[in-house]
Amino acid sequence: MLLSSFPDIKIQDWKKMIRHLLLVCLLIHCTIADPKGGKPEVPPPLPKRTWLTLHGDEPLVVANGGFSGLYPPQSDIAFSQSIVFGKGGTVLLCDLHMSRDRQGFCLSQLNLQNTTNAADAFPNRKKTYIVNGKELQGWFALDFTSNEMLSKLIVTQSIFSRTDLFDFSSPYPTELFIEENKNAVVWINAEYATFYNQHKLSLVDHIKTLLEINKDISYISSPEIGFLKSMGPVVHGLKMKLMFKFPIDRNAIEPTTNEPYASLLTKLSMIKTFAVGIVVPKEYIWPVNKARYLEPSTTLVTDAHKQGLEVFAYGFANDNFLPYNYSYDPQREYLQFVENSQFAVDGVVTDFATSASMAIALIISANGANGDYPGSTDLAYQKAVDDGVDIIDCSIQMTKDMVAFCLPSVDLIRTTTASGPFMSRAAKVDAIQPSMGIFTFDFTWDEIQSLKPQMFSEFNGDLARDPARKNVGKFVTLSDFLEFSKKKAVPGILINIENAAYLAANKGLDIVGAVTSALSNATLDKQSTQKVLIMSGESSVLDKFKDIPTYEKVLHIKKQVEFVTNETTLEIKKHADAVFLHKHSLYTQFRGEGFTLNFTNLVEAMHWANVSVYAGTVLNEFQHIYMDYSSDPYILIHNLIYYGADGIITQYPSTANSYSRNLCTGDPMAYRIQDINPGDVITTVLDPKEVEEYKPPPPVHLETKDFITPPLPPVAAISKDNDDDGRSASNSTSNNNNTKAPPSPPTAQAPAPSNATAATINVVALFFAAMLILVSLF
């Protein structure tokens, strides 16, 4: 699992600390931390990497209007924060528009209606213009003086699903943008030169003025050939690059040539006469079909590179409906464009520069790779292992003929196709859940096998998970799960047990006994090679395993809590070695706005009692990630570990494993994911008085009644009906535990470490191994 750095964790037992450190070295999940005193030891620089870009350089990250995924696009705060959170060399892109008195402003759209408060500030100034042959109605910068824009207009977030908390900045004058960002790489995008010329406003003349302030403007882009040709003499002798931008609509007409852009796309050699590169929607390169799957890539990048043209792709955003191929992981999408073994674009234009920067610079599964395949199936477990998971988990369910198997929920409705053929068997069981359900304990194993697994999403609407994989895979019995984990040499397993008291008293099913026997038959109770975690929300279940010291007992705190007393943590310690907390229990929220406010005391209190903390469940879907973290699962994972979590539980182990690999670069100058304390974003941007005046509701306390349960009742003597074919329950168990895991697909081999790196790792590992031996001797 991913282990946290230790300076912020209070560990009472130094022997345990040394064991943790040894585990860190053996798992090679490293972070870069400066020592407390003196200069950090700098390892030798890595060899410069050659990319498949036009010139072999690292792809550039272009911040579209600054950090526009979080802040209003083209605002001063959006640009400043993209510098803070982006990697060195992040390019700042300003869309140029003109006021009536010939002042330039950075504005994301020609029509100000959705990007400013113009409709409210000037309700009688609505106009209609013909723009590139089409009628456009709204509010336009050229109808206002610069003074009116600066005094009465406020830039707003143009995408309504994003927060409006930071809608308070005036439009950003381009001259100020250039002046304040002299040390940054800047890009001016001039979209409507012909329209402004028609109203006696020249974008060319304004850019000449900007060049008097700073001649280091790096890029000028436009979808108009005439404008770019006019700019040729202006930029002659400068390092500035002219870029020809293609719109999303290929059938749109280019104003200078009156040709559709689709036709111009076939004339790359002609484009080379007035531009050094092209800027295209990302779908021009990797098309996406109507079902939201990637189609084979086009040859556009390689064709452009043959002509000596750079290629930039735009349209990237973490909070977009990504193709299913990416499993809602924004990093996978960026890598698809820059690291696919065939080509690499020369840059990406994105609303979330932080995520793009990361792509170019203890994991516990949640029902296997549940984000990629139906949870707890053979395919989900195989994918989790292939993705580098440390611990695979099985949530135990019981059939009425006493077969223990893995399934995310005791209710079959969401996780299987049972609601079709077996809706008549739906029942209300208040001890299990408040809603009607179709429950595993009312079915035989043969009946379960007649169903298909079903992948479900945590969200309604369009943010569904891969529909092509919705019903693939096979159900896995507990014994097969254990056999698979041993065969694949998985470092550890987690067994989740719920509803034990109800099953014993009302169904005559001994779920604890079934788990105990299966683990014993697999000899997992007599070894220490493979880690075994037993998890439950019921203290009485964990107490059943207290006599097996090799098992780690994990208490599942199911509700989101914000405070725990020392007395309660000591009570937890009597029953468990660790807790599984809702990830949002690590911090409080600001005003329900989707931003964090403060730390809770959960991690500190648990560590004080020598109780480990696992946080989860981490999902890639952007709707499940607070906006502090740029809707990016990598930033969330990093900060959960930074907050002190000892491990994370995730439905996308590939993302967590990619995060851990990304930290082990050995390059101190590589991009570092930002440590974001709760409240950092709002206290940096909002008026401190506004934050101070907010009075959060009383914290939800974790109390002993939330997890202390009475001793398990004896298993009731309830007769079990035999299967229809006359086989007994025991025969059914033995004859049907034959689900086989699919063969591992070929995976790319990670590059071997250099001799120096390998030697360093070996020395460190041997050192801590020696320390562990000394501790054992004590």
Tab-separated table of N, CA, C and O in Angstrom, residues 395-399 405-416 429 431-433 437-443 448 498-499 502-503 509 511:
chain	number	residue	atom	x	y	z
A	395	SER	N	-15.351	-8.816	-0.414
A	395	SER	CA	-16.478	-8.614	0.494
A	395	SER	C	-17.301	-9.899	0.496
A	395	SER	O	-17.880	-10.275	-0.525
A	396	ILE	N	-17.323	-10.576	1.618
A	396	ILE	CA	-17.910	-11.916	1.689
A	396	ILE	C	-19.434	-11.842	1.722
A	396	ILE	O	-20.019	-11.097	2.513
A	397	GLN	N	-20.048	-12.635	0.852
A	397	GLN	CA	-21.491	-12.842	0.879
A	397	GLN	C	-21.748	-14.341	0.991
A	397	GLN	O	-20.896	-15.153	0.623
A	398	MET	N	-22.923	-14.683	1.499
A	398	MET	CA	-23.265	-16.091	1.691
A	398	MET	C	-24.525	-16.450	0.918
A	398	MET	O	-25.483	-15.674	0.886
A	399	THR	N	-24.515	-17.620	0.303
A	399	THR	CA	-25.726	-18.162	-0.304
A	399	THR	C	-26.456	-19.008	0.741
A	399	THR	O	-25.891	-19.372	1.768
A	405	PHE	N	-18.814	-16.326	-1.123
A	405	PHE	CA	-18.250	-15.806	-2.366
A	405	PHE	C	-18.075	-14.297	-2.257
A	405	PHE	O	-18.507	-13.664	-1.284
A	406	CYS	N	-17.417	-13.710	-3.252
A	406	CYS	CA	-17.074	-12.280	-3.224
A	406	CYS	C	-18.088	-11.492	-4.045
A	406	CYS	O	-18.352	-11.825	-5.206
A	407	LEU	N	-18.635	-10.436	-3.455
A	407	LEU	CA	-19.550	-9.543	-4.158
A	407	LEU	C	-19.588	-8.228	-3.376
A	407	LEU	O	-19.597	-8.258	-2.146
A	408	PRO	N	-19.604	-7.080	-4.054
A	408	PRO	CA	-19.560	-5.808	-3.321
A	408	PRO	C	-20.701	-5.613	-2.334
A	408	PRO	O	-20.534	-4.911	-1.337
A	409	SER	N	-21.864	-6.197	-2.601
A	409	SER	CA	-23.024	-5.928	-1.756
A	409	SER	C	-23.838	-7.194	-1.560
A	409	SER	O	-23.911	-8.048	-2.445
A	410	VAL	N	-24.480	-7.294	-0.397
A	410	VAL	CA	-25.378	-8.402	-0.134
A	410	VAL	C	-26.643	-8.291	-0.987
A	410	VAL	O	-27.323	-9.279	-1.246
A	411	ASP	N	-26.931	-7.087	-1.460
A	411	ASP	CA	-28.083	-6.834	-2.328
A	411	ASP	C	-27.653	-7.041	-3.776
A	411	ASP	O	-26.738	-6.368	-4.275
A	412	LEU	N	-28.313	-7.947	-4.482
A	412	LEU	CA	-27.934	-8.312	-5.839
A	412	LEU	C	-28.393	-7.304	-6.891
A	412	LEU	O	-27.978	-7.397	-8.050
A	413	ILE	N	-29.224	-6.352	-6.527
A	413	ILE	CA	-29.857	-5.499	-7.533
A	413	ILE	C	-28.837	-4.686	-8.311
A	413	ILE	O	-28.860	-4.636	-9.541
A	414	ARG	N	-27.906	-4.025	-7.604
A	414	ARG	CA	-26.959	-3.144	-8.301
A	414	ARG	C	-25.790	-3.918	-8.900
A	414	ARG	O	-25.205	-3.479	-9.887
A	415	THR	N	-25.417	-5.030	-8.324
A	415	THR	CA	-24.171	-5.695	-8.718
A	415	THR	C	-24.374	-6.903	-9.625
A	415	THR	O	-23.402	-7.510	-10.050
A	416	THR	N	-25.628	-7.271	-9.898
A	416	THR	CA	-25.909	-8.396	-10.788
A	416	THR	C	-27.144	-8.080	-11.627
A	416	THR	O	-27.766	-7.024	-11.477
A	429	VAL	N	-35.622	-5.970	4.388
A	429	VAL	CA	-34.937	-6.459	5.579
A	429	VAL	C	-34.344	-5.245	6.286
A	429	VAL	O	-33.281	-4.742	5.904
A	431	ALA	N	-32.860	-4.835	9.019
A	431	ALA	CA	-31.549	-5.013	9.648
A	431	ALA	C	-30.410	-4.867	8.646
A	431	ALA	O	-29.257	-4.674	9.039
A	432	ILE	N	-30.729	-4.968	7.367
A	432	ILE	CA	-29.705	-4.873	6.319
A	432	ILE	C	-29.691	-3.488	5.701
A	432	ILE	O	-28.657	-2.830	5.610
A	433	GLN	N	-30.852	-3.015	5.242
A	433	GLN	CA	-30.918	-1.721	4.563
A	433	GLN	C	-32.367	-1.234	4.580
A	433	GLN	O	-33.304	-2.032	4.706
A	437	GLY	N	-34.667	-5.114	-1.385
A	437	GLY	CA	-33.482	-5.703	-1.989
A	437	GLY	C	-33.717	-7.147	-2.393
A	437	GLY	O	-34.708	-7.782	-1.998
A	438	ILE	N	-32.809	-7.645	-3.232
A	438	ILE	CA	-32.779	-9.066	-3.590
A	438	ILE	C	-31.479	-9.600	-3.013
A	438	ILE	O	-30.392	-9.244	-3.484
A	439	PHE	N	-31.565	-10.445	-1.991
A	439	PHE	CA	-30.412	-10.732	-1.153
A	439	PHE	C	-29.774	-12.089	-1.454
A	439	PHE	O	-30.465	-13.069	-1.739
A	440	THR	N	-28.452	-12.098	-1.354
A	440	THR	CA	-27.680	-13.310	-1.684
A	440	THR	C	-28.090	-14.497	-0.831
A	440	THR	O	-28.085	-15.632	-1.301
A	441	PHE	N	-28.446	-14.248	0.436
A	441	PHE	CA	-28.732	-15.361	1.345
A	441	PHE	C	-30.059	-16.057	1.039
A	441	PHE	O	-30.405	-17.055	1.671
A	442	ASP	N	-30.805	-15.532	0.071
A	442	ASP	CA	-32.036	-16.191	-0.354
A	442	ASP	C	-31.842	-16.995	-1.642
A	442	ASP	O	-32.820	-17.467	-2.221
A	443	PHE	N	-30.602	-17.133	-2.081
A	443	PHE	CA	-30.298	-17.816	-3.345
A	443	PHE	C	-29.312	-18.951	-3.107
A	443	PHE	O	-28.479	-18.894	-2.201
A	448	ILE	N	-27.028	-18.094	-8.201
A	448	ILE	CA	-26.120	-16.958	-8.358
A	448	ILE	C	-25.365	-17.073	-9.673
A	448	ILE	O	-25.215	-16.099	-10.424
A	498	GLU	N	-19.651	-8.421	6.766
A	498	GLU	CA	-20.750	-7.620	7.279
A	498	GLU	C	-21.978	-8.511	7.499
A	498	GLU	O	-22.064	-9.608	6.962
A	499	ASN	N	-22.898	-8.002	8.303
A	499	ASN	CA	-24.199	-8.654	8.542
A	499	ASN	C	-24.063	-10.015	9.229
A	499	ASN	O	-24.928	-10.882	9.091
A	502	TYR	N	-26.992	-10.863	11.827
A	502	TYR	CA	-28.268	-11.155	11.166
A	502	TYR	C	-28.224	-12.527	10.503
A	502	TYR	O	-29.178	-13.320	10.628
A	503	LEU	N	-27.152	-12.829	9.797
A	503	LEU	CA	-27.060	-14.115	9.092
A	503	LEU	C	-27.085	-15.283	10.071
A	503	LEU	O	-27.712	-16.318	9.806
A	509	LEU	N	-26.633	-18.960	9.005
A	509	LEU	CA	-25.411	-18.934	8.200
A	509	LEU	C	-24.261	-18.390	9.037
A	509	LEU	O	-24.343	-17.295	9.591
A	511	ILE	N	-21.072	-16.873	8.715
A	511	ILE	CA	-20.138	-16.229	7.793
A	511	ILE	C	-18.741	-16.143	8.400
A	511	ILE	O	-17.743	-16.310	7.692
